Amino acid sequence: MDLPARWTPLRPHRTQRAFWTSTARFNTVPAGRRSGKTEFAKRKLVKAALRGTRFAEARFFAAAPTRDQAKRIFWDDLKALSPNGLTLGRPGESELVIRYVNGSELWVIGMDRPERIEGQPWDGGVLDEYANMRKEAWPKHVRPALSDRNGWCDLYGLRNE
Ligand SMILES: Nc1ncnc2c1ncn2[C@@H]1O[C@H](COP(=O)(O)OP(=O)(O)OP(=O)(O)O)[C@@H](O)[C@H]1O
Ligand SMILES: [Mg+2]
């Protein structure tokens, strides 16, 4: 498969490499500013969507505290990282979803509207800038939505509690 040019090679430092090879279902990543958290999250999501899961419509999310923020952080890069021939139609600019030929969906979601997460089964996702989300976002809205499919989640950012 030819990857788009956006897949520039990264030279992971030691901590990044340790995390990249983590197979834990949930990871919290309280790493410093500009340490490559979000770049890794984007690549992990696109890889997961391309690989798919045992569910015909594997569903993944890229979440940030607000929809504007989530769009600004993720949308262009997730599109650029997704190989053209493997996406289905045009990415939905209003819904902020990329659909793939294998049936996977990758949604960009703002946690100012957590109902977008609730009530739907998810195979995996990331919460970026998690420290700026409401405290109940993870336990109340996200975690239960991961139960059906044993979905994974990475939480980026330091929560002081
Ligand atoms: N291992 C790496 N090799 C080369 N470039 C990298 C690597 N990791 C990150 N970068 C680049 O460094 C910049 C910062 O990365 P990124 O935005 O992912 O960091 P972050 O930890 O999410 O930062 P912030 O705390 O500001 O959200 C990006 O331009 C990214 O492409
Ligand atoms: Mg970031």
PDB file of C-alpha atoms and ligand atoms in Angstrom:
ATOM      1  CA  MET A   1       0.000   0.000   0.000  1.00  0.00           C
ATOM      2  CA  ASP A   2       1.289   3.474  -0.862  1.00  0.00           C
ATOM      3  CA  LEU A   3       1.018   5.801   2.084  1.00  0.00           C
ATOM      4  CA  PRO A   4       0.290   9.492   1.531  1.00  0.00           C
ATOM      5  CA  ALA A   5       3.202  11.924   1.850  1.00  0.00           C
ATOM      6  CA  ARG A   6       1.844  13.065   5.218  1.00  0.00           C
ATOM      7  CA  TRP A   7       3.355   9.882   6.669  1.00  0.00           C
ATOM      8  CA  THR A   8       6.749  11.503   7.125  1.00  0.00           C
ATOM      9  CA  PRO A   9       9.162   9.291   9.019  1.00  0.00           C
ATOM     10  CA  LEU A  10       9.277   9.966  12.750  1.00  0.00           C
ATOM     11  CA  ARG A  11      12.266   9.256  14.907  1.00  0.00           C
ATOM     12  CA  PRO A  12      10.674   8.238  18.188  1.00  0.00           C
ATOM     13  CA  HIS A  13      12.539   8.962  21.368  1.00  0.00           C
ATOM     14  CA  ARG A  14      12.650   6.300  24.043  1.00  0.00           C
ATOM     15  CA  THR A  15       9.426   7.147  25.843  1.00  0.00           C
ATOM     16  CA  GLN A  16       7.532   7.459  22.584  1.00  0.00           C
ATOM     17  CA  ARG A  17       8.756   4.065  21.507  1.00  0.00           C
ATOM     18  CA  ALA A  18       7.685   2.509  24.790  1.00  0.00           C
ATOM     19  CA  PHE A  19       4.229   3.925  24.338  1.00  0.00           C
ATOM     20  CA  TRP A  20       4.018   3.007  20.653  1.00  0.00           C
ATOM     21  CA  THR A  21       4.518  -0.596  21.507  1.00  0.00           C
ATOM     22  CA  SER A  22       2.095  -0.574  24.430  1.00  0.00           C
ATOM     23  CA  THR A  23      -0.733  -3.030  24.012  1.00  0.00           C
ATOM     24  CA  ALA A  24      -2.633  -1.780  27.066  1.00  0.00           C
ATOM     25  CA  ARG A  25      -6.300  -1.165  26.463  1.00  0.00           C
ATOM     26  CA  PHE A  26      -6.216   2.204  28.217  1.00  0.00           C
ATOM     27  CA  ASN A  27      -3.207   4.487  28.313  1.00  0.00           C
ATOM     28  CA  THR A  28      -2.816   7.831  30.006  1.00  0.00           C
ATOM     29  CA  VAL A  29      -0.069   9.953  28.514  1.00  0.00           C
ATOM     30  CA  PRO A  30       0.840  12.902  30.754  1.00  0.00           C
ATOM     31  CA  ALA A  31       3.702  13.938  28.459  1.00  0.00           C
ATOM     32  CA  GLY A  32       5.013  17.469  28.021  1.00  0.00           C
ATOM     33  CA  ARG A  33       4.137  20.088  25.448  1.00  0.00           C
ATOM     34  CA  ARG A  34       5.274  19.410  21.887  1.00  0.00           C
ATOM     35  CA  SER A  35       6.355  15.915  22.767  1.00  0.00           C
ATOM     36  CA  GLY A  36       4.521  14.302  19.879  1.00  0.00           C
ATOM     37  CA  LYS A  37       1.388  13.137  21.651  1.00  0.00           C
ATOM     38  CA  THR A  38      -1.084  14.303  19.060  1.00  0.00           C
ATOM     39  CA  GLU A  39       1.011  13.225  16.084  1.00  0.00           C
ATOM     40  CA  PHE A  40       1.115   9.717  17.472  1.00  0.00           C
ATOM     41  CA  ALA A  41      -2.606   9.749  18.213  1.00  0.00           C
ATOM     42  CA  LYS A  42      -3.430  10.642  14.605  1.00  0.00           C
ATOM     43  CA  ARG A  43      -1.280   7.863  13.190  1.00  0.00           C
ATOM     44  CA  LYS A  44      -2.609   5.301  15.619  1.00  0.00           C
ATOM     45  CA  LEU A  45      -6.199   6.179  14.696  1.00  0.00           C
ATOM     46  CA  VAL A  46      -5.679   5.956  10.942  1.00  0.00           C
ATOM     47  CA  LYS A  47      -3.803   2.678  11.311  1.00  0.00           C
ATOM     48  CA  ALA A  48      -6.576   1.272  13.485  1.00  0.00           C
ATOM     49  CA  ALA A  49      -9.237   2.340  11.001  1.00  0.00           C
ATOM     50  CA  LEU A  50      -7.350   0.825   8.070  1.00  0.00           C
ATOM     51  CA  ARG A  51      -6.851  -2.409   9.951  1.00  0.00           C
ATOM     52  CA  GLY A  52     -10.464  -2.586  11.120  1.00  0.00           C
ATOM     53  CA  THR A  53     -11.761  -4.927  13.785  1.00  0.00           C
ATOM     54  CA  ARG A  54     -13.973  -7.986  13.878  1.00  0.00           C
ATOM     55  CA  PHE A  55     -16.950  -5.645  13.645  1.00  0.00           C
ATOM     56  CA  ALA A  56     -18.070  -4.868  10.121  1.00  0.00           C
ATOM     57  CA  GLU A  57     -18.298  -1.166  10.883  1.00  0.00           C
ATOM     58  CA  ALA A  58     -15.365  -0.471  13.144  1.00  0.00           C
ATOM     59  CA  ARG A  59     -15.788   2.938  14.735  1.00  0.00           C
ATOM     60  CA  PHE A  60     -13.043   5.171  16.101  1.00  0.00           C
ATOM     61  CA  PHE A  61     -13.037   8.662  17.566  1.00  0.00           C
ATOM     62  CA  ALA A  62     -10.594  11.544  17.814  1.00  0.00           C
ATOM     63  CA  ALA A  63     -11.901  13.735  20.625  1.00  0.00           C
ATOM     64  CA  ALA A  64     -10.850  17.081  22.081  1.00  0.00           C
ATOM     65  CA  PRO A  65     -12.549  19.365  24.613  1.00  0.00           C
ATOM     66  CA  THR A  66     -14.576  21.283  22.020  1.00  0.00           C
ATOM     67  CA  ARG A  67     -15.667  20.561  18.484  1.00  0.00           C
ATOM     68  CA  ASP A  68     -13.736  23.547  17.111  1.00  0.00           C
ATOM     69  CA  GLN A  69     -10.618  22.368  18.858  1.00  0.00           C
ATOM     70  CA  ALA A  70     -11.100  18.782  17.711  1.00  0.00           C
ATOM     71  CA  LYS A  71     -11.547  19.928  14.139  1.00  0.00           C
ATOM     72  CA  ARG A  72      -8.507  22.202  14.271  1.00  0.00           C
ATOM     73  CA  ILE A  73      -6.292  19.536  15.836  1.00  0.00           C
ATOM     74  CA  PHE A  74      -7.355  16.461  13.883  1.00  0.00           C
ATOM     75  CA  TRP A  75      -9.418  16.950  10.766  1.00  0.00           C
ATOM     76  CA  ASP A  76      -6.933  18.001   8.076  1.00  0.00           C
ATOM     77  CA  ASP A  77      -4.239  15.643   9.298  1.00  0.00           C
ATOM     78  CA  LEU A  78      -6.514  12.621   9.584  1.00  0.00           C
ATOM     79  CA  LYS A  79      -7.623  13.210   6.005  1.00  0.00           C
ATOM     80  CA  ALA A  80      -4.042  13.683   4.852  1.00  0.00           C
ATOM     81  CA  LEU A  81      -2.913  10.490   6.594  1.00  0.00           C
ATOM     82  CA  SER A  82      -5.728   8.443   5.048  1.00  0.00           C
ATOM     83  CA  PRO A  83      -4.786   6.872   1.696  1.00  0.00           C
ATOM     84  CA  ASN A  84      -7.126   8.187  -1.016  1.00  0.00           C
ATOM     85  CA  GLY A  85      -7.892   4.825  -2.506  1.00  0.00           C
ATOM     86  CA  LEU A  86      -8.956   3.443   0.842  1.00  0.00           C
ATOM     87  CA  THR A  87     -11.493   6.104   1.775  1.00  0.00           C
ATOM     88  CA  LEU A  88     -15.101   5.913   0.757  1.00  0.00           C
ATOM     89  CA  GLY A  89     -16.378   9.016  -1.006  1.00  0.00           C
ATOM     90  CA  ARG A  90     -15.520  12.441   0.326  1.00  0.00           C
ATOM     91  CA  PRO A  91     -14.931  12.839   4.057  1.00  0.00           C
ATOM     92  CA  GLY A  92     -18.070  14.310   5.654  1.00  0.00           C
ATOM     93  CA  GLU A  93     -17.117  17.921   6.336  1.00  0.00           C
ATOM     94  CA  SER A  94     -20.207  18.672   8.400  1.00  0.00           C
ATOM     95  CA  GLU A  95     -20.276  15.414  10.362  1.00  0.00           C
ATOM     96  CA  LEU A  96     -16.476  15.278  10.545  1.00  0.00           C
ATOM     97  CA  VAL A  97     -16.282  11.619   9.651  1.00  0.00           C
ATOM     98  CA  ILE A  98     -13.929   9.726   7.343  1.00  0.00           C
ATOM     99  CA  ARG A  99     -15.329   6.473   5.990  1.00  0.00           C
ATOM    100  CA  TYR A 100     -13.076   3.732   4.684  1.00  0.00           C
ATOM    101  CA  VAL A 101     -13.668   1.044   2.088  1.00  0.00           C
ATOM    102  CA  ASN A 102     -13.276  -1.657   4.741  1.00  0.00           C
ATOM    103  CA  GLY A 103     -16.311  -0.239   6.577  1.00  0.00           C
ATOM    104  CA  SER A 104     -14.366   1.573   9.287  1.00  0.00           C
ATOM    105  CA  GLU A 105     -15.391   5.056  10.379  1.00  0.00           C
ATOM    106  CA  LEU A 106     -13.194   7.685  12.009  1.00  0.00           C
ATOM    107  CA  TRP A 107     -15.086  10.460  13.767  1.00  0.00           C
ATOM    108  CA  VAL A 108     -13.745  13.800  15.007  1.00  0.00           C
ATOM    109  CA  ILE A 109     -15.710  14.746  18.110  1.00  0.00           C
ATOM    110  CA  GLY A 110     -15.871  17.646  20.556  1.00  0.00           C
ATOM    111  CA  MET A 111     -16.553  16.716  24.140  1.00  0.00           C
ATOM    112  CA  ASP A 112     -18.690  19.825  24.493  1.00  0.00           C
ATOM    113  CA  ARG A 113     -21.281  17.518  22.921  1.00  0.00           C
ATOM    114  CA  PRO A 114     -20.542  14.227  24.672  1.00  0.00           C
ATOM    115  CA  GLU A 115     -23.796  12.750  23.421  1.00  0.00           C
ATOM    116  CA  ARG A 116     -21.933  12.124  20.176  1.00  0.00           C
ATOM    117  CA  ILE A 117     -19.935   9.525  22.053  1.00  0.00           C
ATOM    118  CA  GLU A 118     -22.670   8.114  24.213  1.00  0.00           C
ATOM    119  CA  GLY A 119     -25.036   5.455  23.079  1.00  0.00           C
ATOM    120  CA  GLN A 120     -22.840   4.216  20.247  1.00  0.00           C
ATOM    121  CA  PRO A 121     -20.374   1.364  20.349  1.00  0.00           C
ATOM    122  CA  TRP A 122     -16.719   2.299  19.753  1.00  0.00           C
ATOM    123  CA  ASP A 123     -13.724   0.151  18.883  1.00  0.00           C
ATOM    124  CA  GLY A 124     -11.227   2.740  20.035  1.00  0.00           C
ATOM    125  CA  GLY A 125     -10.359   6.382  20.311  1.00  0.00           C
ATOM    126  CA  VAL A 126      -8.283   9.130  21.835  1.00  0.00           C
ATOM    127  CA  LEU A 127      -9.063  12.005  24.169  1.00  0.00           C
ATOM    128  CA  ASP A 128      -6.634  14.826  23.398  1.00  0.00           C
ATOM    129  CA  GLU A 129      -6.160  17.700  25.861  1.00  0.00           C
ATOM    130  CA  TYR A 130      -8.001  15.523  28.325  1.00  0.00           C
ATOM    131  CA  ALA A 131      -7.050  17.820  31.227  1.00  0.00           C
ATOM    132  CA  ASN A 132      -9.368  20.455  29.784  1.00  0.00           C
ATOM    133  CA  MET A 133     -12.362  18.164  29.591  1.00  0.00           C
ATOM    134  CA  ARG A 134     -15.017  18.035  32.242  1.00  0.00           C
ATOM    135  CA  LYS A 135     -14.127  15.574  34.933  1.00  0.00           C
ATOM    136  CA  GLU A 136     -17.035  13.261  34.137  1.00  0.00           C
ATOM    137  CA  ALA A 137     -16.147  13.026  30.442  1.00  0.00           C
ATOM    138  CA  TRP A 138     -14.102   9.853  30.783  1.00  0.00           C
ATOM    139  CA  PRO A 139     -15.964   7.897  33.501  1.00  0.00           C
ATOM    140  CA  LYS A 140     -19.473   8.921  32.551  1.00  0.00           C
ATOM    141  CA  HIS A 141     -19.493   9.432  28.796  1.00  0.00           C
ATOM    142  CA  VAL A 142     -16.548   7.680  27.188  1.00  0.00           C
ATOM    143  CA  ARG A 143     -15.702   4.620  29.266  1.00  0.00           C
ATOM    144  CA  PRO A 144     -19.210   3.067  29.128  1.00  0.00           C
ATOM    145  CA  ALA A 145     -19.330   3.506  25.354  1.00  0.00           C
ATOM    146  CA  LEU A 146     -16.206   1.355  25.038  1.00  0.00           C
ATOM    147  CA  SER A 147     -17.690  -1.633  26.840  1.00  0.00           C
ATOM    148  CA  ASP A 148     -19.703  -3.243  24.022  1.00  0.00           C
ATOM    149  CA  ARG A 149     -16.712  -3.771  21.772  1.00  0.00           C
ATOM    150  CA  ASN A 150     -13.971  -3.894  24.348  1.00  0.00           C
ATOM    151  CA  GLY A 151     -12.683  -0.691  22.770  1.00  0.00           C
ATOM    152  CA  TRP A 152      -9.358   0.952  23.573  1.00  0.00           C
ATOM    153  CA  CYS A 153      -8.686   4.555  24.562  1.00  0.00           C
ATOM    154  CA  ASP A 154      -5.665   6.801  25.044  1.00  0.00           C
ATOM    155  CA  LEU A 155      -5.957   9.872  27.262  1.00  0.00           C
ATOM    156  CA  TYR A 156      -3.460  12.634  26.479  1.00  0.00           C
ATOM    157  CA  GLY A 157      -2.677  15.362  28.980  1.00  0.00           C
ATOM    158  CA  LEU A 158      -2.154  15.688  32.675  1.00  0.00           C
ATOM    159  CA  ARG A 159      -5.077  15.757  35.062  1.00  0.00           C
ATOM    160  CA  ASN A 160      -4.177  17.141  38.471  1.00  0.00           C
ATOM    161  CA  GLU A 161      -6.219  15.079  40.859  1.00  0.00           C
TER     162      GLU A 161
HETATM  163  N1  LIG B   1       9.335  11.482  16.873  1.00  0.00           N
HETATM  164  C1  LIG B   1       9.160  12.584  16.150  1.00  0.00           C
HETATM  165  N2  LIG B   1       9.964  12.830  15.071  1.00  0.00           N
HETATM  166  C2  LIG B   1       9.797  13.937  14.338  1.00  0.00           C
HETATM  167  N3  LIG B   1       8.864  14.890  14.577  1.00  0.00           N
HETATM  168  C3  LIG B   1       8.049  14.697  15.618  1.00  0.00           C
HETATM  169  C4  LIG B   1       8.145  13.553  16.465  1.00  0.00           C
HETATM  170  N4  LIG B   1       7.202  13.648  17.432  1.00  0.00           N
HETATM  171  C5  LIG B   1       6.549  14.802  17.187  1.00  0.00           C
HETATM  172  N5  LIG B   1       7.037  15.432  16.108  1.00  0.00           N
HETATM  173  C6  LIG B   1       6.569  16.731  15.577  1.00  0.00           C
HETATM  174  O1  LIG B   1       6.640  17.645  16.671  1.00  0.00           O
HETATM  175  C7  LIG B   1       5.541  18.553  16.635  1.00  0.00           C
HETATM  176  C8  LIG B   1       4.758  18.473  17.923  1.00  0.00           C
HETATM  177  O2  LIG B   1       4.072  17.245  17.972  1.00  0.00           O
HETATM  178  P1  LIG B   1       2.612  17.133  18.564  1.00  0.00           P
HETATM  179  O3  LIG B   1       1.745  18.270  18.143  1.00  0.00           O
HETATM  180  O4  LIG B   1       2.149  15.769  18.270  1.00  0.00           O
HETATM  181  O5  LIG B   1       2.950  17.291  20.102  1.00  0.00           O
HETATM  182  P2  LIG B   1       1.971  17.378  21.347  1.00  0.00           P
HETATM  183  O6  LIG B   1       2.646  16.619  22.422  1.00  0.00           O
HETATM  184  O7  LIG B   1       0.595  16.961  20.964  1.00  0.00           O
HETATM  185  O8  LIG B   1       2.028  18.929  21.644  1.00  0.00           O
HETATM  186  P3  LIG B   1       0.995  19.835  22.465  1.00  0.00           P
HETATM  187  O9  LIG B   1       1.296  19.563  23.910  1.00  0.00           O
HETATM  188  O10 LIG B   1       1.354  21.227  22.035  1.00  0.00           O
HETATM  189  O11 LIG B   1      -0.404  19.409  22.077  1.00  0.00           O
HETATM  190  C9  LIG B   1       4.709  18.158  15.424  1.00  0.00           C
HETATM  191  O12 LIG B   1       5.032  19.002  14.350  1.00  0.00           O
HETATM  192  C10 LIG B   1       5.138  16.717  15.163  1.00  0.00           C
HETATM  193  O13 LIG B   1       4.949  16.363  13.805  1.00  0.00           O
HETATM  194 MG    MG B   2      -1.206  17.900  21.197  1.00  0.00          MG
END
